[in-house]
mmCIF file of C-alpha atoms in Angstrom:
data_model
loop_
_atom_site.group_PDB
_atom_site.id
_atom_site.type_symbol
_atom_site.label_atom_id
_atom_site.label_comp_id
_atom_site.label_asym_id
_atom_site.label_seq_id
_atom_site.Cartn_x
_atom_site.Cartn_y
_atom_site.Cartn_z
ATOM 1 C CA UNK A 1 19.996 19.154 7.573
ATOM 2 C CA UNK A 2 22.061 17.804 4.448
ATOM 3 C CA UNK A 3 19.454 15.300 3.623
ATOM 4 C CA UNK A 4 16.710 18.270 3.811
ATOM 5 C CA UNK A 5 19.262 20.596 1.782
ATOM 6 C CA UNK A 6 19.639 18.159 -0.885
ATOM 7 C CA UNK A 7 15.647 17.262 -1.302
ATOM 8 C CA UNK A 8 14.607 21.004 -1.565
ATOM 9 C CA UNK A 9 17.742 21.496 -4.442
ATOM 10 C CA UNK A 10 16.587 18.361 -6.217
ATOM 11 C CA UNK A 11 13.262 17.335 -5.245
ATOM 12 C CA UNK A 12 9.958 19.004 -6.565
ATOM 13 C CA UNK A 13 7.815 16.655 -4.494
ATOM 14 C CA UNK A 14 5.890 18.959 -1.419
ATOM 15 C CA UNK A 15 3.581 16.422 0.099
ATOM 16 C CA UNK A 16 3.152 12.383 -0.784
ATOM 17 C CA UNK A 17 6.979 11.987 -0.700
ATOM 18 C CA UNK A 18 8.499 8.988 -2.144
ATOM 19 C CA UNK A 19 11.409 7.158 -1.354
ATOM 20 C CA UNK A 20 13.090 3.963 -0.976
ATOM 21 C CA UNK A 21 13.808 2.143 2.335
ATOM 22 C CA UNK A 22 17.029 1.130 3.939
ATOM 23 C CA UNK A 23 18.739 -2.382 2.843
ATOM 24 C CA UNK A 24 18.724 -3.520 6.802
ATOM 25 C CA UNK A 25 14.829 -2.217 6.475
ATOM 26 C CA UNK A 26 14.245 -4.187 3.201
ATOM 27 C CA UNK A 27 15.000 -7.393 5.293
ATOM 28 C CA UNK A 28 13.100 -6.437 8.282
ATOM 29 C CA UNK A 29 10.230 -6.053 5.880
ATOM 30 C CA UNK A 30 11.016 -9.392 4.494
ATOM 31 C CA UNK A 31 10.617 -11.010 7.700
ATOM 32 C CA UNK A 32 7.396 -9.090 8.342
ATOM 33 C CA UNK A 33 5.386 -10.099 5.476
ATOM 34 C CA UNK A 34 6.934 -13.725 5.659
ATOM 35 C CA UNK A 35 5.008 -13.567 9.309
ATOM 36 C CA UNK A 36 2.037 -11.865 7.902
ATOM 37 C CA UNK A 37 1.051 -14.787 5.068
ATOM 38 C CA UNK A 38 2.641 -17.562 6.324
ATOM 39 C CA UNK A 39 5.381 -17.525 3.518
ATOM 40 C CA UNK A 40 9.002 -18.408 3.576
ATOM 41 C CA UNK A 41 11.113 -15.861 3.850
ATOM 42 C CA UNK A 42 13.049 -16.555 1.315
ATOM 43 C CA UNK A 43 10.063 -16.395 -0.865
ATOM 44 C CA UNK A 44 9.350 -13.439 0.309
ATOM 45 C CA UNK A 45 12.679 -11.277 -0.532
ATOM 46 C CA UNK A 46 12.316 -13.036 -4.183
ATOM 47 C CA UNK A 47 9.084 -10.831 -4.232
ATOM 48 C CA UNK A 48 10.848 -7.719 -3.360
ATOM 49 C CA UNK A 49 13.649 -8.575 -5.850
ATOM 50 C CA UNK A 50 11.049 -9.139 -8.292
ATOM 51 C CA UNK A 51 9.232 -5.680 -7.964
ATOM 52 C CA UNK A 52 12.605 -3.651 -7.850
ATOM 53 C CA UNK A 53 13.648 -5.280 -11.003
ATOM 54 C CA UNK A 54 10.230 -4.957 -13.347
ATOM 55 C CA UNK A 55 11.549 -2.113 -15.763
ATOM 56 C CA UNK A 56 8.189 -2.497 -17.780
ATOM 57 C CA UNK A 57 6.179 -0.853 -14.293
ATOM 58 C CA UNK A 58 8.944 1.233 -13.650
ATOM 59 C CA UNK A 59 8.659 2.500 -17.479
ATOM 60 C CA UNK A 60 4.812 3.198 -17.094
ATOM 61 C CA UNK A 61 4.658 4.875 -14.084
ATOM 62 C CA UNK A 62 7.622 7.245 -14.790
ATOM 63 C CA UNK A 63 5.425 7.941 -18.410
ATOM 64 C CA UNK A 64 2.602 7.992 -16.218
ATOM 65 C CA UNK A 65 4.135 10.809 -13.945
ATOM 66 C CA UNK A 66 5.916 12.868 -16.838
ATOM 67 C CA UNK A 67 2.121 13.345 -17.963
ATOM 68 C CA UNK A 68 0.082 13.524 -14.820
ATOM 69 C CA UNK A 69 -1.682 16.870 -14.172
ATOM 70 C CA UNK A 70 0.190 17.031 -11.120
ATOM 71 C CA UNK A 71 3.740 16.641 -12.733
ATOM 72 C CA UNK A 72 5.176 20.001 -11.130
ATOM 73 C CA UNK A 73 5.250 18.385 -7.571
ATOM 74 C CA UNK A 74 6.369 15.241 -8.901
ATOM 75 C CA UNK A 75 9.463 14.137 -9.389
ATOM 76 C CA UNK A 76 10.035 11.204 -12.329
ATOM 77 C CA UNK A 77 11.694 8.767 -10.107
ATOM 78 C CA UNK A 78 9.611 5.551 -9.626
ATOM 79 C CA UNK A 79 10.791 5.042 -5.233
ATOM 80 C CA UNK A 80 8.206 2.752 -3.842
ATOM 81 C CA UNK A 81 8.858 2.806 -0.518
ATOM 82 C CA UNK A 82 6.215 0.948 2.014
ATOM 83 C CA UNK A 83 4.373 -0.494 -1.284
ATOM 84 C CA UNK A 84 6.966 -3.095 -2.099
ATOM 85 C CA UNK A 85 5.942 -4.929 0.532
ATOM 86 C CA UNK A 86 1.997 -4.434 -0.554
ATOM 87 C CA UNK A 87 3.516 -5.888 -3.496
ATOM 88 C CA UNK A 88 5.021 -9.103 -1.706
ATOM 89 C CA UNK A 89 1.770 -9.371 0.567
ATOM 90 C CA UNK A 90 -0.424 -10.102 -2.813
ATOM 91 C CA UNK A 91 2.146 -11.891 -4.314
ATOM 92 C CA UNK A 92 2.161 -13.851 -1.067
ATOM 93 C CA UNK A 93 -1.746 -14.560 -0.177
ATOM 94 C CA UNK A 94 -2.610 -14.198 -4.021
ATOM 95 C CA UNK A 95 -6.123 -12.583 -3.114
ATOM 96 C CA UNK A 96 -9.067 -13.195 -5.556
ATOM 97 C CA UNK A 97 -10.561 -9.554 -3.883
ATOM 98 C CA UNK A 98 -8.542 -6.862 -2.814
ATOM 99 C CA UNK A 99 -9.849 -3.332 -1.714
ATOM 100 C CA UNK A 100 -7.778 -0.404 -1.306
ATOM 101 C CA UNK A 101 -9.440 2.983 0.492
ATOM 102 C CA UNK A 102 -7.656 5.749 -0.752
ATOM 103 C CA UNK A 103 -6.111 5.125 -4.198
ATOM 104 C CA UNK A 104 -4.345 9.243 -4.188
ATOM 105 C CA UNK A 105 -2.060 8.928 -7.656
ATOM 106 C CA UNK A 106 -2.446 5.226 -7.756
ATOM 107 C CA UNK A 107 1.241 4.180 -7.271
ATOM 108 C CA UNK A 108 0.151 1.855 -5.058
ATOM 109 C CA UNK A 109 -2.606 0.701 -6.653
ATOM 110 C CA UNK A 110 -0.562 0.244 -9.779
ATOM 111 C CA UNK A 111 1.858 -2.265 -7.584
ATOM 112 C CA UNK A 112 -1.071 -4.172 -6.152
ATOM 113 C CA UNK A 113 -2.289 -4.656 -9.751
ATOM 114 C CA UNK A 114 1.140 -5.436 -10.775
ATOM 115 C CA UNK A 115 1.471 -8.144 -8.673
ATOM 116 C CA UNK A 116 -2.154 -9.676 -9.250
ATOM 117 C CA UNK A 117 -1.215 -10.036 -12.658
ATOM 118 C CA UNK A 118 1.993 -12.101 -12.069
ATOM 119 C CA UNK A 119 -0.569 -14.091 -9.730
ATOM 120 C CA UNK A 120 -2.577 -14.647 -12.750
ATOM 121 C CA UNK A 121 -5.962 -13.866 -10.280
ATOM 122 C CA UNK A 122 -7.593 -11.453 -8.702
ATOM 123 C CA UNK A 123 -8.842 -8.025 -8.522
ATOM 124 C CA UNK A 124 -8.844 -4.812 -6.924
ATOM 125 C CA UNK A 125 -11.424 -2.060 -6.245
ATOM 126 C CA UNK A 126 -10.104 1.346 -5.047
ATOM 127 C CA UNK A 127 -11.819 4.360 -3.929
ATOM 128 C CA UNK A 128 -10.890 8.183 -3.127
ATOM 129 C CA UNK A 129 -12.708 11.124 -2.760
ATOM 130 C CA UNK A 130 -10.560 13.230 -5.057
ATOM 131 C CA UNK A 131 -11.478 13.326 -9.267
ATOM 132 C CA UNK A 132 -7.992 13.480 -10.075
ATOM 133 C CA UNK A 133 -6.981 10.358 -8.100
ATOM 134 C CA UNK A 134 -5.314 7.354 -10.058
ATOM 135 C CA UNK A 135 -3.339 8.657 -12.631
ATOM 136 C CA UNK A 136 -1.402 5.974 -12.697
ATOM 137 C CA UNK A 137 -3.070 3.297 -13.133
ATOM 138 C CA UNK A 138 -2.394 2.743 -16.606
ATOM 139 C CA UNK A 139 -2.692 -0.437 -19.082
ATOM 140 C CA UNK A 140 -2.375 -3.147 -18.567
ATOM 141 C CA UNK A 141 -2.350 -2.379 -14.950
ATOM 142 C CA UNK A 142 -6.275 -0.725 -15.081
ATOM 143 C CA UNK A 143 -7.072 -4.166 -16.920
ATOM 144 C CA UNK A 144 -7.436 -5.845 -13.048
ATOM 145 C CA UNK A 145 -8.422 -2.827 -11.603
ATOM 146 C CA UNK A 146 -12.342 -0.608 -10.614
ATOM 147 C CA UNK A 147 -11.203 2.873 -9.312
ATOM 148 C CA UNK A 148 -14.161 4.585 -7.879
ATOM 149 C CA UNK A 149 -14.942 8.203 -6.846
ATOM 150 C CA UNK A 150 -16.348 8.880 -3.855
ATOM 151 C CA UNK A 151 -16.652 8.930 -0.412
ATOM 152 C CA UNK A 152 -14.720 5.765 1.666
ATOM 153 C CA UNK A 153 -17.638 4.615 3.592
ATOM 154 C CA UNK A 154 -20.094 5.127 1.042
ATOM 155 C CA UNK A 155 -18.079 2.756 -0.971
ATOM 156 C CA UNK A 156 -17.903 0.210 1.881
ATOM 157 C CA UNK A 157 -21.521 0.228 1.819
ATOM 158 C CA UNK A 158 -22.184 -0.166 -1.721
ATOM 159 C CA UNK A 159 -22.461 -3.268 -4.322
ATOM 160 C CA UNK A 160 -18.522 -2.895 -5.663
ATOM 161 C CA UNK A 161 -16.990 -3.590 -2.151
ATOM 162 C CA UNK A 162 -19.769 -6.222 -1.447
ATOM 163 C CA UNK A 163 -19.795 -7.859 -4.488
ATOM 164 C CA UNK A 164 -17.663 -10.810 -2.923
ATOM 165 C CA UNK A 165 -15.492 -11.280 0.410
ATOM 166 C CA UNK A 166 -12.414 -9.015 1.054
ATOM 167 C CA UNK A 167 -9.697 -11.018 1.080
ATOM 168 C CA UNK A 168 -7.109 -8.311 1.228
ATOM 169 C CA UNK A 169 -7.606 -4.254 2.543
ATOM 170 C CA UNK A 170 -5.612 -1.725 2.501
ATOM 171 C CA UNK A 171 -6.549 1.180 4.745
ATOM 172 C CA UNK A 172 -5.116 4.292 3.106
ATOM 173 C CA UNK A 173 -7.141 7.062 3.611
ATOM 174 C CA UNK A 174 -5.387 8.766 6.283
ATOM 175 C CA UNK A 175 -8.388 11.093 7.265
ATOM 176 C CA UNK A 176 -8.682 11.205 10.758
ATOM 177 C CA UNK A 177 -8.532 7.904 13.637
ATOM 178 C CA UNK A 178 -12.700 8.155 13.735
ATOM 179 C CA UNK A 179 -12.583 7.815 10.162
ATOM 180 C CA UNK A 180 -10.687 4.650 10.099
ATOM 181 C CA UNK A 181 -12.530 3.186 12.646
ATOM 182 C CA UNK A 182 -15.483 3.793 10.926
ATOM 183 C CA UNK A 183 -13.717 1.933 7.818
ATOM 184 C CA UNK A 184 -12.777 -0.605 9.927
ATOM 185 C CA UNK A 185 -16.162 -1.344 11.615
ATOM 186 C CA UNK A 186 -17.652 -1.191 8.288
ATOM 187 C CA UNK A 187 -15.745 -3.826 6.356
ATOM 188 C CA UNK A 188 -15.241 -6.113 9.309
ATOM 189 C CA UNK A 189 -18.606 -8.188 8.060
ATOM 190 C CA UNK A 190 -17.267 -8.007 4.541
ATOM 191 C CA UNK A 191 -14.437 -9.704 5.217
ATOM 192 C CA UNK A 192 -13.369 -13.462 4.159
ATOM 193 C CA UNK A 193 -12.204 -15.631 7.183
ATOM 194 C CA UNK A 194 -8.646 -15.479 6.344
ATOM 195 C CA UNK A 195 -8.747 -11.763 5.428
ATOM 196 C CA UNK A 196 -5.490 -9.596 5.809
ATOM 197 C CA UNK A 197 -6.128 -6.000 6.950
ATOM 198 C CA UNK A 198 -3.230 -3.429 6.330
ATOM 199 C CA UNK A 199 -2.899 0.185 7.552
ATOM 200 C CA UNK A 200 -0.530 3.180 6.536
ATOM 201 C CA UNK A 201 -1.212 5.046 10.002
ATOM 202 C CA UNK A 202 -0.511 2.636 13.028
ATOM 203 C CA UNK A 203 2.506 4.694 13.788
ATOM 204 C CA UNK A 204 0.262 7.684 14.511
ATOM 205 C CA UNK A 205 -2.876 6.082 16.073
ATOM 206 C CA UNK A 206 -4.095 2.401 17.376
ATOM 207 C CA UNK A 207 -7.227 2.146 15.505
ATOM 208 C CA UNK A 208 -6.333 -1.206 13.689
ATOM 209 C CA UNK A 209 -4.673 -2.787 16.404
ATOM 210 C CA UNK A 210 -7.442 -1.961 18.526
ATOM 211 C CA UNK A 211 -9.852 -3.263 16.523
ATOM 212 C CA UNK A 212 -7.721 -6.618 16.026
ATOM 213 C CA UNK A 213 -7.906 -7.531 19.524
ATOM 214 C CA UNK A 214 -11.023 -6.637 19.245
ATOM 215 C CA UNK A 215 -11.911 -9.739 16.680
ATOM 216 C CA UNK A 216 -9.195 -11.565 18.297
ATOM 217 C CA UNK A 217 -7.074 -11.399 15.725
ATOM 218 C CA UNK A 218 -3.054 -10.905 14.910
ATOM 219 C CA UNK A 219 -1.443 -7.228 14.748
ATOM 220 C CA UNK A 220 2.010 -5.950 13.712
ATOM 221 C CA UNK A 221 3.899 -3.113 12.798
ATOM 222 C CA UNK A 222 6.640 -2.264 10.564
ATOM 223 C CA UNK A 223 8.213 0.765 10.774
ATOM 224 C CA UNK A 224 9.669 2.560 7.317
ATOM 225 C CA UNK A 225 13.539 3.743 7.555
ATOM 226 C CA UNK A 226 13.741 5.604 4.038
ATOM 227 C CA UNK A 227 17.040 5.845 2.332
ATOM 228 C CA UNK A 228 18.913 9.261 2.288
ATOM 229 C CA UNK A 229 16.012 11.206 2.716
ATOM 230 C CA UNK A 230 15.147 13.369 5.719
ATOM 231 C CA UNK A 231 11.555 12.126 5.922
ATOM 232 C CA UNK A 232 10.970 9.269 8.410
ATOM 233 C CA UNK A 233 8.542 7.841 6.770
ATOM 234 C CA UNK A 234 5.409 5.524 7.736
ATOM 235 C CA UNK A 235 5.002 2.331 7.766
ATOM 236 C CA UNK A 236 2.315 -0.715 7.742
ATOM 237 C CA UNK A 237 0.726 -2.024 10.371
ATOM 238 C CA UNK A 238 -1.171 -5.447 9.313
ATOM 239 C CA UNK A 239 -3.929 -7.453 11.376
ATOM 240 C CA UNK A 240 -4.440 -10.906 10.402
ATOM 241 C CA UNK A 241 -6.090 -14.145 11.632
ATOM 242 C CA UNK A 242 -3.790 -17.115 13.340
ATOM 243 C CA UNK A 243 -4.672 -19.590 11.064
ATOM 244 C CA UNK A 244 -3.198 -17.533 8.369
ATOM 245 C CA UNK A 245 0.537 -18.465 9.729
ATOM 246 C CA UNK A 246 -0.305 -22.037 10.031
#
């Protein structure tokens, strides 16, 4: 109740809530996307560090909020929650294609770009049904990136997402559990062999881990624990092949 006092005195954020996670929670996620790609974990908390501490990102998404037509339920904090590990995960498999369904004020999107340019490679294609998505994705972040409008599995089935193999997806949309299988069963031939699939909603459904023991593949949770805030938070469920942690 003091956590929820506090966010309704000082927060003017009503849905999308941001936050960041819990230091014990930082290193769970650590060990989580070291699993994921493979990676060291040391390796991979140098990625978090490295997010946390890039004030030129921070600086352009807090402009980027201060200016976005949807300022009044924003507040200008840059908390990334979940989407510093998205950030480690590219840093990590340093995908030449990544694909992101449901880009909402492109915070995320902006991270994944962020970290495909310290990779020097790569790009990503994102798609929501809503006109005003992706207000953040500013330069130079929008230099890597090809937001589209329009309908998830429209875009699945059109030339942007087949242009090459997915390497890396994230499954934001968030609609309903049919509609992410139907995302799911429509990317699986688009995928690379050693493609990671991530998901923001295997803490409310088992579409994704269904469908990775469906294609015999890897699946894994990790749970959010957000810092002094009364929201629990989400998560990110990933599916991945073995021969990715060789």
């Amino acid at each position: 109740m003091k956590q929820s006092a506090s966010w309704l005195l000082h927060s003017r954020e009503l849905v999308h809530y941001t936050y960041d996670l819990e230091p014990l929670n930082l290193e769970h996620l650590a060990w989580f996307v070291s699993t994921v790609t493979g990676s060291r974990v040391d390796e991979v908390r140098g990625y978090l560090t490295e997010l946390r501490e890039d004030a030129e990102l921070r600086r352009i998404v807090v402009e980027g909020l201060a200016s976005s037509p949807r300022r009044s339920t924003t507040d200008r904090v840059v908390r990334y929650g979940r989407r510093i590990g998205w950030y480690a995960l590219v840093r990590a498999l340093r995908p030449e294609f990544v694909v992101e369904t449901g880009t909402n004020r492109g915070l995320g999107s902006a991270v994944i770009a962020a970290a495909l340019l310290r990779n020097g490679q790569g790009r990503l294609a994102t798609v929501d049904i809503d006109d005003r998505s992706g207000e953040l994705i500013l330069p130079p972040y929008d230099q890597v990136v090809e937001r589209v409008v329009g309908d998830s599995l429209d875009f699945l089935a059109g030339p942007v997402a087949r242009r090459q193999p997915i390497d890396l997806l994230f499954v934001d949309t968030g609609y309903t559990p049919e509609h992410e299988r139907a995302e799911l069963a429509a990317v699986t031939p688009l995928l690379a062999p050693h493609a990671v699939v991530l998901a923001t909603k295997t803490y409310m459904w088992r579409e994704l881990s269904r469908w990775a023991e469906e294609q015999q593949r890897e699946f894994l949770h990790f749970g959010e624990q957000p810092h002094n805030h009364w929201y629990r938070g989400v998560g990110i469920g990933a599916s991945f092949p073995s021969l990715v942690r060789a």
